[in-house]
Short mmCIF file of N, CA and C and ligand atoms in Angstrom, two decimals:
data_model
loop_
_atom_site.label_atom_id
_atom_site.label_comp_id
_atom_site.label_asym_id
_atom_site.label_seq_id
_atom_site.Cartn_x
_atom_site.Cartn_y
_atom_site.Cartn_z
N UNK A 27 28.31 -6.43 16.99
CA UNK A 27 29.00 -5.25 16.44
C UNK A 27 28.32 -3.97 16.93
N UNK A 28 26.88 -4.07 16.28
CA UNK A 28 26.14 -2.56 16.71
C UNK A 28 26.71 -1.29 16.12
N UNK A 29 26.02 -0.46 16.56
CA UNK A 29 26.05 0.60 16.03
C UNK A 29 27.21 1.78 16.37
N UNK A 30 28.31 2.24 15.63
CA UNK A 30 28.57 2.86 16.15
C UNK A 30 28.14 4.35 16.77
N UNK A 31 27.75 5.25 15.83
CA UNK A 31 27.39 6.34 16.81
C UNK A 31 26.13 5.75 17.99
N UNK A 32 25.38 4.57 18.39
CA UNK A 32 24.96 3.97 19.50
C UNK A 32 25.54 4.30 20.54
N UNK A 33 27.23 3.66 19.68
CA UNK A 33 28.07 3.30 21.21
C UNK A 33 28.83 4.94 21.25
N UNK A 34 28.91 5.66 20.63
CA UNK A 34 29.61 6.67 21.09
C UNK A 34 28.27 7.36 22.22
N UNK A 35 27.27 7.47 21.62
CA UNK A 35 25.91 8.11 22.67
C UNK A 35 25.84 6.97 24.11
N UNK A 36 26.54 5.92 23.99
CA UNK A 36 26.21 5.29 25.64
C UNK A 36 27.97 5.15 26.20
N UNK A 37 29.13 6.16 25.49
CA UNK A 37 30.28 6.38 25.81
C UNK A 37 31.41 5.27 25.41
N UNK A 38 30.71 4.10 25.45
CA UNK A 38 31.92 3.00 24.53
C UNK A 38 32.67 3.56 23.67
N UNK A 39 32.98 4.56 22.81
CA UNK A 39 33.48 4.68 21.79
C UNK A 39 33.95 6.66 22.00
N UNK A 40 35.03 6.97 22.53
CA UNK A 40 35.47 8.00 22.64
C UNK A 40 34.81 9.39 21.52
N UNK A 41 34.47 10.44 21.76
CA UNK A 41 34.16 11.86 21.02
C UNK A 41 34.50 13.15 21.54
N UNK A 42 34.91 14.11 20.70
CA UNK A 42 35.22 15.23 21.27
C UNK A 42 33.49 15.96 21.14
N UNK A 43 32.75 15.88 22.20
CA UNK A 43 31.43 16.43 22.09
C UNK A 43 31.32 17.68 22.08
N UNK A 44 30.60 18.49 21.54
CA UNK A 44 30.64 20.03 21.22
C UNK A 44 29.66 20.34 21.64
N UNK A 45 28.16 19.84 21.88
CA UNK A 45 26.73 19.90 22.48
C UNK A 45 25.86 19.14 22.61
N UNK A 46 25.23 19.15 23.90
CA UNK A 46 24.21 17.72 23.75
C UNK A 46 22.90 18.32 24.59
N UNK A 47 21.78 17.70 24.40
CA UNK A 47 20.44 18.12 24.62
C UNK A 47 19.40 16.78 24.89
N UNK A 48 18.50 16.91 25.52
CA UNK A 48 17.60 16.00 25.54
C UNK A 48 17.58 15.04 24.67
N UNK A 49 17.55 15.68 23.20
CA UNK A 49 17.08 14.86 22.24
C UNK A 49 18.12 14.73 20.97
N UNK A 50 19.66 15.40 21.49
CA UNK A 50 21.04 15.12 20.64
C UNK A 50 22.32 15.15 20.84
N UNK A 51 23.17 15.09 20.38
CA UNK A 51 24.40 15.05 20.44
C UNK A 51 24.85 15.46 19.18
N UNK A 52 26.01 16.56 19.30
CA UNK A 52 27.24 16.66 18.19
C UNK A 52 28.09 16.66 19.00
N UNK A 53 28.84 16.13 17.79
CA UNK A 53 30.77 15.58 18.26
C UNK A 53 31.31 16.58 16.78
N UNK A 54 32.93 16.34 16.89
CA UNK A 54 33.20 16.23 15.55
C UNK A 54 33.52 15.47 14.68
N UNK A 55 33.57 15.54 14.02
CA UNK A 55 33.54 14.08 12.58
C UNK A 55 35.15 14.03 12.81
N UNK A 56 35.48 12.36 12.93
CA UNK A 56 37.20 12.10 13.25
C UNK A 56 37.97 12.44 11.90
N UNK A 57 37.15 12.51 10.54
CA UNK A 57 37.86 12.91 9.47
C UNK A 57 37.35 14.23 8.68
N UNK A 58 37.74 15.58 9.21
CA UNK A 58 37.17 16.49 9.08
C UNK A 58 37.42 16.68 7.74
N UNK A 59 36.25 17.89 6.93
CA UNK A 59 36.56 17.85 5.73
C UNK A 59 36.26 19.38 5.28
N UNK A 60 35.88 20.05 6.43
CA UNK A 60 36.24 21.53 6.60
C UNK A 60 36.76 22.18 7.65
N UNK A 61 37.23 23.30 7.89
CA UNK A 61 37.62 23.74 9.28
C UNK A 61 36.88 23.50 10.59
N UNK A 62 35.39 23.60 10.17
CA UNK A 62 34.67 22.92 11.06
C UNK A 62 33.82 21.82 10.71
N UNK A 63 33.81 20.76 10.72
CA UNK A 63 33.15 19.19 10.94
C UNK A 63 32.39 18.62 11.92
N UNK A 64 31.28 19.04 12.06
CA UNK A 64 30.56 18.74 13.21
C UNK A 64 29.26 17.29 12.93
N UNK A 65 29.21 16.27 13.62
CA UNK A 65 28.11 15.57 13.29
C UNK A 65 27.00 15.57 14.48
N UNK A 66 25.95 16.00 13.96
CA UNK A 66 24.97 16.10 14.71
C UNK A 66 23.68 14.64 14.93
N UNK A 67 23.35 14.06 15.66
CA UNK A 67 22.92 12.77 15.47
C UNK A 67 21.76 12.69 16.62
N UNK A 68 20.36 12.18 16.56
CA UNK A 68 19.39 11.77 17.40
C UNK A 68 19.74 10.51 18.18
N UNK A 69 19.71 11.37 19.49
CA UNK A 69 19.50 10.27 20.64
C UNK A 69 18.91 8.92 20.35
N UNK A 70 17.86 8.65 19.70
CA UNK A 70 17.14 7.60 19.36
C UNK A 70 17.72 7.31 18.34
N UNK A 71 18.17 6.13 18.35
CA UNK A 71 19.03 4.86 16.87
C UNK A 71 17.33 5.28 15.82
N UNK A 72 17.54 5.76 14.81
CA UNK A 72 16.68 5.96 13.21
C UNK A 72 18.33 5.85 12.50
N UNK A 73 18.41 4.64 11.51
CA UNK A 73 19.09 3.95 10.74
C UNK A 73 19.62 5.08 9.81
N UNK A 74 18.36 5.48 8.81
CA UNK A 74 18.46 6.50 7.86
C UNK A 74 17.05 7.75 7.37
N UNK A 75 17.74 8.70 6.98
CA UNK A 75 16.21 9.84 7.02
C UNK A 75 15.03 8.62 5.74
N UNK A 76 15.54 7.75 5.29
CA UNK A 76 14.22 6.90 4.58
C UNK A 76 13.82 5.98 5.81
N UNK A 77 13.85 5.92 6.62
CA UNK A 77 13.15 5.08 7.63
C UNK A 77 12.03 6.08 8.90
N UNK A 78 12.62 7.54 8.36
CA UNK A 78 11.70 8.62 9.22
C UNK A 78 10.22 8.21 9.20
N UNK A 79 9.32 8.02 10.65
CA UNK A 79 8.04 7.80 10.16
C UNK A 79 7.82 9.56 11.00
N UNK A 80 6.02 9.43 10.70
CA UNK A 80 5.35 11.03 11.49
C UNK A 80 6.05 11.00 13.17
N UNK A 81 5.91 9.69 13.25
CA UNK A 81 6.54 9.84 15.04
C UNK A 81 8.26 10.34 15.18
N UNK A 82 8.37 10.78 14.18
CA UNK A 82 9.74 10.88 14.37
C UNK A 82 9.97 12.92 13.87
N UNK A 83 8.86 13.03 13.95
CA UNK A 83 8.72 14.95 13.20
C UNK A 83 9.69 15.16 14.46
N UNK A 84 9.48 15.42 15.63
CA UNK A 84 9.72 15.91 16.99
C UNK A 84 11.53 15.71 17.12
N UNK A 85 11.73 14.54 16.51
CA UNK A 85 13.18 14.19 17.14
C UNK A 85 13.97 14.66 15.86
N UNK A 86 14.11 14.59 14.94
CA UNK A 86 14.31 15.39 13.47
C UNK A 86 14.27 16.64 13.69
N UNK A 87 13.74 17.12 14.24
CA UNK A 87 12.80 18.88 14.15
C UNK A 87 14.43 19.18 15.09
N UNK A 88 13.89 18.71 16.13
CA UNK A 88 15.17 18.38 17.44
C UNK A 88 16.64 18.48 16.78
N UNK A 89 16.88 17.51 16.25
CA UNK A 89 18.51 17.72 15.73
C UNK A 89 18.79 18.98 14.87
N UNK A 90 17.79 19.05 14.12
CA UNK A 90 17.89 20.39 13.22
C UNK A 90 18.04 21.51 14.07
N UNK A 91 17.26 21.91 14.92
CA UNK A 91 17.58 22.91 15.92
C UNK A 91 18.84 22.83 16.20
N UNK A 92 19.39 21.59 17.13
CA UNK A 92 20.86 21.29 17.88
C UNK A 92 21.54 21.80 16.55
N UNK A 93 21.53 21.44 15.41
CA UNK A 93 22.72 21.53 14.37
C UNK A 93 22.58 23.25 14.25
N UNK A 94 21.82 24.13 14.50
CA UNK A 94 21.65 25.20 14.47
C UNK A 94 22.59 25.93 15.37
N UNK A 95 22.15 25.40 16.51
CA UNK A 95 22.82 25.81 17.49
C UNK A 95 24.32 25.54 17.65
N UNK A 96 24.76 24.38 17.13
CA UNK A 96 26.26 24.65 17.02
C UNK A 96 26.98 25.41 15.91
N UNK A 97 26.09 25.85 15.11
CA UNK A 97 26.77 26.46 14.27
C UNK A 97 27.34 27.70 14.39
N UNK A 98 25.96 28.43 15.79
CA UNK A 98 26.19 29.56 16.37
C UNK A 98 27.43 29.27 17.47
N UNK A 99 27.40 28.16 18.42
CA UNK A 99 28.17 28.27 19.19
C UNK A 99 29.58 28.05 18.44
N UNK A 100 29.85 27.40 17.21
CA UNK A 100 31.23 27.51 16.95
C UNK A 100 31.42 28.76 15.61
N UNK A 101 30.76 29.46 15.60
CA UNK A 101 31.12 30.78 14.70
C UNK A 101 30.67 31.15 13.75
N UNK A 102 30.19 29.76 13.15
CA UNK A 102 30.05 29.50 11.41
C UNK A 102 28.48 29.96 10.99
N UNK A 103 27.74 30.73 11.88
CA UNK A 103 26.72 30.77 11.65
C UNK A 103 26.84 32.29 10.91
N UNK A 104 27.25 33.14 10.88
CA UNK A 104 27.85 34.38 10.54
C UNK A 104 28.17 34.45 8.53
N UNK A 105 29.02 33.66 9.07
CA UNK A 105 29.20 33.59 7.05
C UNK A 105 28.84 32.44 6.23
N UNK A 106 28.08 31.58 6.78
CA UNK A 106 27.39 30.88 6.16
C UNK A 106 28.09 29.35 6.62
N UNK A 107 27.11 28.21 6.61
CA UNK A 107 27.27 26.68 6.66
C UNK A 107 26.57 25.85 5.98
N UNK A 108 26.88 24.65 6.05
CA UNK A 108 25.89 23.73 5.13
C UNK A 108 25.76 22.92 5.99
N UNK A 109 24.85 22.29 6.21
CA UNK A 109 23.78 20.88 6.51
C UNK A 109 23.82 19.78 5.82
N UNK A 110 24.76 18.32 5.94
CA UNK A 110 24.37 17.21 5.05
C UNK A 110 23.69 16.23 5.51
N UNK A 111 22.75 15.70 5.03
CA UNK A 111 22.90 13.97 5.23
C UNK A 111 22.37 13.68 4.30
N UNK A 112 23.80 12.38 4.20
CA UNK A 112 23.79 11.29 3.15
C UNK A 112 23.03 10.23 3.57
N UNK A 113 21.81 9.84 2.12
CA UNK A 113 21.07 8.95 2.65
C UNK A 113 21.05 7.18 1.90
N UNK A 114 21.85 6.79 1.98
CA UNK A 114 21.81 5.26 1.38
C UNK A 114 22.96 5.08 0.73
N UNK A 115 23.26 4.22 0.00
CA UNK A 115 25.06 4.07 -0.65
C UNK A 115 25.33 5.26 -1.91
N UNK A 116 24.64 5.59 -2.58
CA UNK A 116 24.82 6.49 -4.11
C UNK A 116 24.93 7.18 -3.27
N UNK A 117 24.46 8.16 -1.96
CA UNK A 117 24.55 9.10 -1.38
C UNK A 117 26.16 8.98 -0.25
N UNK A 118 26.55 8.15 -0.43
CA UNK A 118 28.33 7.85 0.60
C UNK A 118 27.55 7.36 1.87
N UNK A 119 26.19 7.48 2.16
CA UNK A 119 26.25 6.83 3.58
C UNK A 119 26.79 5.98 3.92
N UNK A 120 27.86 6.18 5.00
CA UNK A 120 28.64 5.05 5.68
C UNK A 120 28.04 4.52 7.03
N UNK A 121 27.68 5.31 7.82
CA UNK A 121 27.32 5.20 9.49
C UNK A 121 25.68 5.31 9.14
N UNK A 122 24.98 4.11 9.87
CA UNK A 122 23.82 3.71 9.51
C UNK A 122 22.55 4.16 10.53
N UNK A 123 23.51 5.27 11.43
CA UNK A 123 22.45 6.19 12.70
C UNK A 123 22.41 7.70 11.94
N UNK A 124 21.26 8.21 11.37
CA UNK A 124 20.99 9.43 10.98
C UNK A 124 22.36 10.49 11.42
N UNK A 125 22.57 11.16 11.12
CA UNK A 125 23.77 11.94 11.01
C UNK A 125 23.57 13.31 10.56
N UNK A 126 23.80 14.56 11.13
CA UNK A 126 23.28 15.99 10.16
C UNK A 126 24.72 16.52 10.37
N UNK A 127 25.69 16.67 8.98
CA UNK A 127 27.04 17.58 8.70
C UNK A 127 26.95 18.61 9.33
N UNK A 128 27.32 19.44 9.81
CA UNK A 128 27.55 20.76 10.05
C UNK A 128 28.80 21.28 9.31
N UNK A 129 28.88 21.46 8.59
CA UNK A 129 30.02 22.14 7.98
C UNK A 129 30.21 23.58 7.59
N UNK A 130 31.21 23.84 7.94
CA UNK A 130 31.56 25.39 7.95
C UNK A 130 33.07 25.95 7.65
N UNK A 131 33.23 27.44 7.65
CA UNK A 131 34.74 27.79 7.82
C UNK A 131 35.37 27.96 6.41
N UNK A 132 34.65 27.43 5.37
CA UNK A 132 35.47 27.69 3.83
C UNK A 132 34.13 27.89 3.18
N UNK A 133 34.75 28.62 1.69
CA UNK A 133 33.48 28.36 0.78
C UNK A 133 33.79 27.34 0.65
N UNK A 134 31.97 27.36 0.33
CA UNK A 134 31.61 25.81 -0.45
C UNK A 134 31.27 25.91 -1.95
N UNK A 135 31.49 24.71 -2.46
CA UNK A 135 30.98 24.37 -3.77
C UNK A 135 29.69 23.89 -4.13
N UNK A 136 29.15 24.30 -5.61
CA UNK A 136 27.95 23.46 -5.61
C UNK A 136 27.65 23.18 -7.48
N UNK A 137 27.32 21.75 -7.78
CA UNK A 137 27.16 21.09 -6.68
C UNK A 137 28.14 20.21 -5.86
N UNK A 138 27.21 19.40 -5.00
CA UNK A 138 28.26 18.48 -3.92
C UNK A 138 28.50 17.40 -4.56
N UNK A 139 29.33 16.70 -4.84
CA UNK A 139 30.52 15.90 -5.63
C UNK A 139 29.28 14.60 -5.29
P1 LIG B 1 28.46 9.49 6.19
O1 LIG B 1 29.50 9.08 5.17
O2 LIG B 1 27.72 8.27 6.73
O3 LIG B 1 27.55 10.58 5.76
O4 LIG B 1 29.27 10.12 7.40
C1 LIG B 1 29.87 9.37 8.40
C2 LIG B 1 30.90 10.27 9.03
O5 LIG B 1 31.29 9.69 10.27
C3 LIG B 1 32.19 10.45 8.20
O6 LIG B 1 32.37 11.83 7.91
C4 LIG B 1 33.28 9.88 9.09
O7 LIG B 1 34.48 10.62 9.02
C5 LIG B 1 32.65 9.94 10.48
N1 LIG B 1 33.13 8.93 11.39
C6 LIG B 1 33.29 7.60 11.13
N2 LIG B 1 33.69 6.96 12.24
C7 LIG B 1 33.80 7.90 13.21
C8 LIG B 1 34.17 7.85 14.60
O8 LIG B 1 34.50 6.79 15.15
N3 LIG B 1 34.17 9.02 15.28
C9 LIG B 1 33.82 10.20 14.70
N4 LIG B 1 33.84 11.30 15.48
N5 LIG B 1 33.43 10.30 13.41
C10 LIG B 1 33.43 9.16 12.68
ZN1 LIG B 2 22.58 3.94 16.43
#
């Protein structure tokens, strides 16, 4: 089976990619849930942020930047965005490769449902 965002990062699995870097990739999320839906994800398969060890500061640090940066390149950095990841089932994690939301384009609520 494997992983899917794996196979979208080695192209098996189609994405509309928005930015990619040494150490990431964002696409957009196929079921958007704001005007903008962006998932931002580390090159390197890490399951979930509870499996982060110290060797992993660099590649974390990494996506956080990338998720930065698309926020600027698609607009949303201006009036504000949010950052998710869901981490284990109580949290909705579905996709089992680290994942950072980018969400933007509406207010948001708080808290998150
Ligand atoms: P989670 O629930 O794990 O935090 O988020 C997983 C996200 O991946 C969901 O928002 C879901 O819509 C998105 N997703 C699931 N499968 C695919 C896919 O094949 N392509 C894309 N682009 N997004 C997906
Ligand atoms: Zn993976």
């Amino acid at each position: 089976m494997g992983c899917l965002f794996c196979n979208v990062l080695e192209k098996k699995v189609p994405a509309d990619v928005v930015y990619e870097d040494e150490h990431a990739l964002a696409f957009k999320d196929i079921r958007p849930v704001a005007p903008t839906h962006v998932l931002v994800i580390p090159k390197k398969h890490i399951a979930a942020i509870h499996d982060l060890t110290d060797a992993d500061a660099t590649t974390i640090g990494q996506v956080m930047i990338a998720a930065k940066k698309v926020a600027e390149q698609l607009g949303i950095h201006a009036n504000g965005f949010r950052l998710v990841v869901n981490d284990g089932d109580e949290a909705g994690q579905t996709v089992h490769h680290i994942h950072v939301h980018v969400l933007g384009g509406r207010t948001m609520t708080w808290p998150p449902g």
